[in-house]
Amino acid sequence: MSPDPWKILGIGPTSDAYAIHDAYRRKLAKLKLDTPAERYSQLMHARTDALKQAQNAQTGVSDRTEATETAAVSETNRTDQSERAFPASPRVVLVGSEDQKPPKDASGPASREHPPAFATQPFFDKLDRFRLYAAGVGLLLVGIFMLTEVVDDFREGWNDAGAYYDEYEPLPDGPARDRADAAAVQLFGTDVTWRQVEEADPWMAGALVRRVAWDEENDLATSVAEARSSLRLAMLFSRLDLPRSDVVAVNRLYLGWLKTALTQEDGACREVTGRAFFDGIPRMGEEALSKERQLVWRLIRDESLHYTEGEIVPLRFPQDILEAASENSGVGVPALRRSMSEITEPGNCAATIAILEATLDQGEDAPIDLLRGI
């Protein structure tokens, strides 16, 4: 005796083909991957037998033989279609797909719409949101990059003297130009006017104009001292780009600043070695200032002077220079190395003087990297 198909499908006898297919689909979905193949075959035969009985109930065929032959032909076609729509493996069955809808039967109830097994719209909504977020993050990064570039460009327009020079315009005639002319004589020599400074290097003129022309809070001497501090700092920064002869000339000035500052008020020499030069320290004699004016004016005319500190040169002190510096200063080599390690070291100023003297004494054999970076 063959098993009761309705019991296997879990429904009562019905002529509704859709109900049979729906029951078959629910049972099939509950089967696991390790379910024996006989269970799949049993479920498929139960669906086939149920469809046969439903077909017989609809047509009212009394002759069992004729009904069997008719159902066999119909089932052959239906089985081919079912095999394609309902494969045995539950891994590949897309419940509710278009191929799995039961066919419409003219004599039976209209087939109902099946919802898709996998809702695709939420996935595309998430994809759209991801694209939107990615575009937002990309725009944010581009904005940060552009803002950084703008800030860097803006900062490059400022120099250590505190003057903005990118949009500098020549000084008009009047009190400001008279003050600037008086400062130019003290900074660059008696034959130099402020208009010559503007023509030789507008960049440098713009950098100094606030110090010497628009400084209403200080007297001229104070403004000139602050401007000279900035020029000295620019000379040291410019050594990286200057030819050897000019590097040596700047370092001889530097040695003079150090020696003069060493004899002045407390902390003056440390400010010089730290490249601060606050308030014009050190205050040099007229002869030394004359040489300084000539050199700085020549560098301005050559457009070789700038306020931007370049790449930091790693200082290496050759042993012969350290030994010569130690012999001249009476300070041991280890103490010289320790003093040169930090500008805050108490002996930094004296050690810098000793090493600079020993380096300049070597003439053409002096290490250029040391002359540029000390």
mmCIF file with all atom_site columns, N, CA and C in Angstrom, residues 33-56:
data_model
loop_
_atom_site.group_PDB
_atom_site.id
_atom_site.type_symbol
_atom_site.label_atom_id
_atom_site.label_alt_id
_atom_site.label_comp_id
_atom_site.label_asym_id
_atom_site.label_entity_id
_atom_site.label_seq_id
_atom_site.pdbx_PDB_ins_code
_atom_site.Cartn_x
_atom_site.Cartn_y
_atom_site.Cartn_z
_atom_site.occupancy
_atom_site.B_iso_or_equiv
_atom_site.pdbx_formal_charge
_atom_site.auth_seq_id
_atom_site.auth_comp_id
_atom_site.auth_asym_id
_atom_site.auth_atom_id
_atom_site.pdbx_PDB_model_num
ATOM 1  N N  . LEU A 1 33 ? 20.537  19.260 4.768   1.00 0.00 ? 33 LEU A N  1
ATOM 2  C CA . LEU A 1 33 ? 21.465  18.813 3.736   1.00 0.00 ? 33 LEU A CA 1
ATOM 3  C C  . LEU A 1 33 ? 21.771  17.321 3.855   1.00 0.00 ? 33 LEU A C  1
ATOM 4  N N  . ASP A 1 34 ? 21.761  16.818 5.099   1.00 0.00 ? 34 ASP A N  1
ATOM 5  C CA . ASP A 1 34 ? 22.114  15.407 5.293   1.00 0.00 ? 34 ASP A CA 1
ATOM 6  C C  . ASP A 1 34 ? 20.893  14.487 5.277   1.00 0.00 ? 34 ASP A C  1
ATOM 7  N N  . THR A 1 35 ? 19.707  14.992 4.863   1.00 0.00 ? 35 THR A N  1
ATOM 8  C CA . THR A 1 35 ? 18.508  14.157 4.782   1.00 0.00 ? 35 THR A CA 1
ATOM 9  C C  . THR A 1 35 ? 18.681  13.099 3.693   1.00 0.00 ? 35 THR A C  1
ATOM 10 N N  . PRO A 1 36 ? 18.327  11.863 3.932   1.00 0.00 ? 36 PRO A N  1
ATOM 11 C CA . PRO A 1 36 ? 18.479  10.803 2.914   1.00 0.00 ? 36 PRO A CA 1
ATOM 12 C C  . PRO A 1 36 ? 17.713  11.151 1.644   1.00 0.00 ? 36 PRO A C  1
ATOM 13 N N  . ALA A 1 37 ? 18.236  10.672 0.533   1.00 0.00 ? 37 ALA A N  1
ATOM 14 C CA . ALA A 1 37 ? 17.610  10.955 -0.759  1.00 0.00 ? 37 ALA A CA 1
ATOM 15 C C  . ALA A 1 37 ? 16.213  10.354 -0.854  1.00 0.00 ? 37 ALA A C  1
ATOM 16 N N  . GLU A 1 38 ? 15.985  9.236  -0.112  1.00 0.00 ? 38 GLU A N  1
ATOM 17 C CA . GLU A 1 38 ? 14.660  8.613  -0.144  1.00 0.00 ? 38 GLU A CA 1
ATOM 18 C C  . GLU A 1 38 ? 13.589  9.561  0.367   1.00 0.00 ? 38 GLU A C  1
ATOM 19 N N  . ARG A 1 39 ? 13.982  10.429 1.305   1.00 0.00 ? 39 ARG A N  1
ATOM 20 C CA . ARG A 1 39 ? 12.983  11.373 1.865   1.00 0.00 ? 39 ARG A CA 1
ATOM 21 C C  . ARG A 1 39 ? 12.560  12.393 0.811   1.00 0.00 ? 39 ARG A C  1
ATOM 22 N N  . TYR A 1 40 ? 13.529  12.838 -0.004  1.00 0.00 ? 40 TYR A N  1
ATOM 23 C CA . TYR A 1 40 ? 13.192  13.763 -1.080  1.00 0.00 ? 40 TYR A CA 1
ATOM 24 C C  . TYR A 1 40 ? 12.288  13.069 -2.100  1.00 0.00 ? 40 TYR A C  1
ATOM 25 N N  . SER A 1 41 ? 12.637  11.802 -2.434  1.00 0.00 ? 41 SER A N  1
ATOM 26 C CA . SER A 1 41 ? 11.845  11.057 -3.420  1.00 0.00 ? 41 SER A CA 1
ATOM 27 C C  . SER A 1 41 ? 10.430  10.826 -2.916  1.00 0.00 ? 41 SER A C  1
ATOM 28 N N  . GLN A 1 42 ? 10.325  10.509 -1.633  1.00 0.00 ? 42 GLN A N  1
ATOM 29 C CA . GLN A 1 42 ? 9.003   10.278 -1.040  1.00 0.00 ? 42 GLN A CA 1
ATOM 30 C C  . GLN A 1 42 ? 8.152   11.541 -1.093  1.00 0.00 ? 42 GLN A C  1
ATOM 31 N N  . LEU A 1 43 ? 8.767   12.668 -0.789  1.00 0.00 ? 43 LEU A N  1
ATOM 32 C CA . LEU A 1 43 ? 8.037   13.929 -0.804  1.00 0.00 ? 43 LEU A CA 1
ATOM 33 C C  . LEU A 1 43 ? 7.599   14.293 -2.225  1.00 0.00 ? 43 LEU A C  1
ATOM 34 N N  . MET A 1 44 ? 8.453   14.004 -3.212  1.00 0.00 ? 44 MET A N  1
ATOM 35 C CA . MET A 1 44 ? 8.125   14.321 -4.607  1.00 0.00 ? 44 MET A CA 1
ATOM 36 C C  . MET A 1 44 ? 6.977   13.443 -5.092  1.00 0.00 ? 44 MET A C  1
ATOM 37 N N  . HIS A 1 45 ? 7.014   12.134 -4.733  1.00 0.00 ? 45 HIS A N  1
ATOM 38 C CA . HIS A 1 45 ? 5.922   11.241 -5.134  1.00 0.00 ? 45 HIS A CA 1
ATOM 39 C C  . HIS A 1 45 ? 4.624   11.607 -4.452  1.00 0.00 ? 45 HIS A C  1
ATOM 40 N N  . ALA A 1 46 ? 4.717   12.056 -3.206  1.00 0.00 ? 46 ALA A N  1
ATOM 41 C CA . ALA A 1 46 ? 3.507   12.482 -2.508  1.00 0.00 ? 46 ALA A CA 1
ATOM 42 C C  . ALA A 1 46 ? 2.875   13.670 -3.222  1.00 0.00 ? 46 ALA A C  1
ATOM 43 N N  . ARG A 1 47 ? 3.693   14.614 -3.670  1.00 0.00 ? 47 ARG A N  1
ATOM 44 C CA . ARG A 1 47 ? 3.148   15.761 -4.409  1.00 0.00 ? 47 ARG A CA 1
ATOM 45 C C  . ARG A 1 47 ? 2.513   15.295 -5.717  1.00 0.00 ? 47 ARG A C  1
ATOM 46 N N  . THR A 1 48 ? 3.201   14.331 -6.399  1.00 0.00 ? 48 THR A N  1
ATOM 47 C CA . THR A 1 48 ? 2.680   13.829 -7.669  1.00 0.00 ? 48 THR A CA 1
ATOM 48 C C  . THR A 1 48 ? 1.331   13.142 -7.466  1.00 0.00 ? 48 THR A C  1
ATOM 49 N N  . ASP A 1 49 ? 1.237   12.271 -6.442  1.00 0.00 ? 49 ASP A N  1
ATOM 50 C CA . ASP A 1 49 ? -0.022  11.564 -6.176  1.00 0.00 ? 49 ASP A CA 1
ATOM 51 C C  . ASP A 1 49 ? -1.121  12.545 -5.798  1.00 0.00 ? 49 ASP A C  1
ATOM 52 N N  . ALA A 1 50 ? -0.764  13.562 -5.008  1.00 0.00 ? 50 ALA A N  1
ATOM 53 C CA . ALA A 1 50 ? -1.771  14.546 -4.606  1.00 0.00 ? 50 ALA A CA 1
ATOM 54 C C  . ALA A 1 50 ? -2.283  15.321 -5.804  1.00 0.00 ? 50 ALA A C  1
ATOM 55 N N  . LEU A 1 51 ? -1.387  15.665 -6.722  1.00 0.00 ? 51 LEU A N  1
ATOM 56 C CA . LEU A 1 51 ? -1.812  16.382 -7.929  1.00 0.00 ? 51 LEU A CA 1
ATOM 57 C C  . LEU A 1 51 ? -2.715  15.499 -8.787  1.00 0.00 ? 51 LEU A C  1
ATOM 58 N N  . LYS A 1 52 ? -2.397  14.180 -8.840  1.00 0.00 ? 52 LYS A N  1
ATOM 59 C CA . LYS A 1 52 ? -3.250  13.263 -9.591  1.00 0.00 ? 52 LYS A CA 1
ATOM 60 C C  . LYS A 1 52 ? -4.660  13.245 -9.014  1.00 0.00 ? 52 LYS A C  1
ATOM 61 N N  . GLN A 1 53 ? -4.749  13.092 -7.684  1.00 0.00 ? 53 GLN A N  1
ATOM 62 C CA . GLN A 1 53 ? -6.058  13.040 -7.049  1.00 0.00 ? 53 GLN A CA 1
ATOM 63 C C  . GLN A 1 53 ? -6.816  14.346 -7.222  1.00 0.00 ? 53 GLN A C  1
ATOM 64 N N  . ALA A 1 54 ? -6.089  15.459 -7.171  1.00 0.00 ? 54 ALA A N  1
ATOM 65 C CA . ALA A 1 54 ? -6.752  16.748 -7.372  1.00 0.00 ? 54 ALA A CA 1
ATOM 66 C C  . ALA A 1 54 ? -7.261  16.861 -8.798  1.00 0.00 ? 54 ALA A C  1
ATOM 67 N N  . GLN A 1 55 ? -6.485  16.349 -9.764  1.00 0.00 ? 55 GLN A N  1
ATOM 68 C CA . GLN A 1 55 ? -6.907  16.395 -11.167 1.00 0.00 ? 55 GLN A CA 1
ATOM 69 C C  . GLN A 1 55 ? -8.128  15.528 -11.379 1.00 0.00 ? 55 GLN A C  1
ATOM 70 N N  . ASN A 1 56 ? -8.150  14.338 -10.763 1.00 0.00 ? 56 ASN A N  1
ATOM 71 C CA . ASN A 1 56 ? -9.293  13.441 -10.891 1.00 0.00 ? 56 ASN A CA 1
ATOM 72 C C  . ASN A 1 56 ? -10.532 14.053 -10.286 1.00 0.00 ? 56 ASN A C  1
#
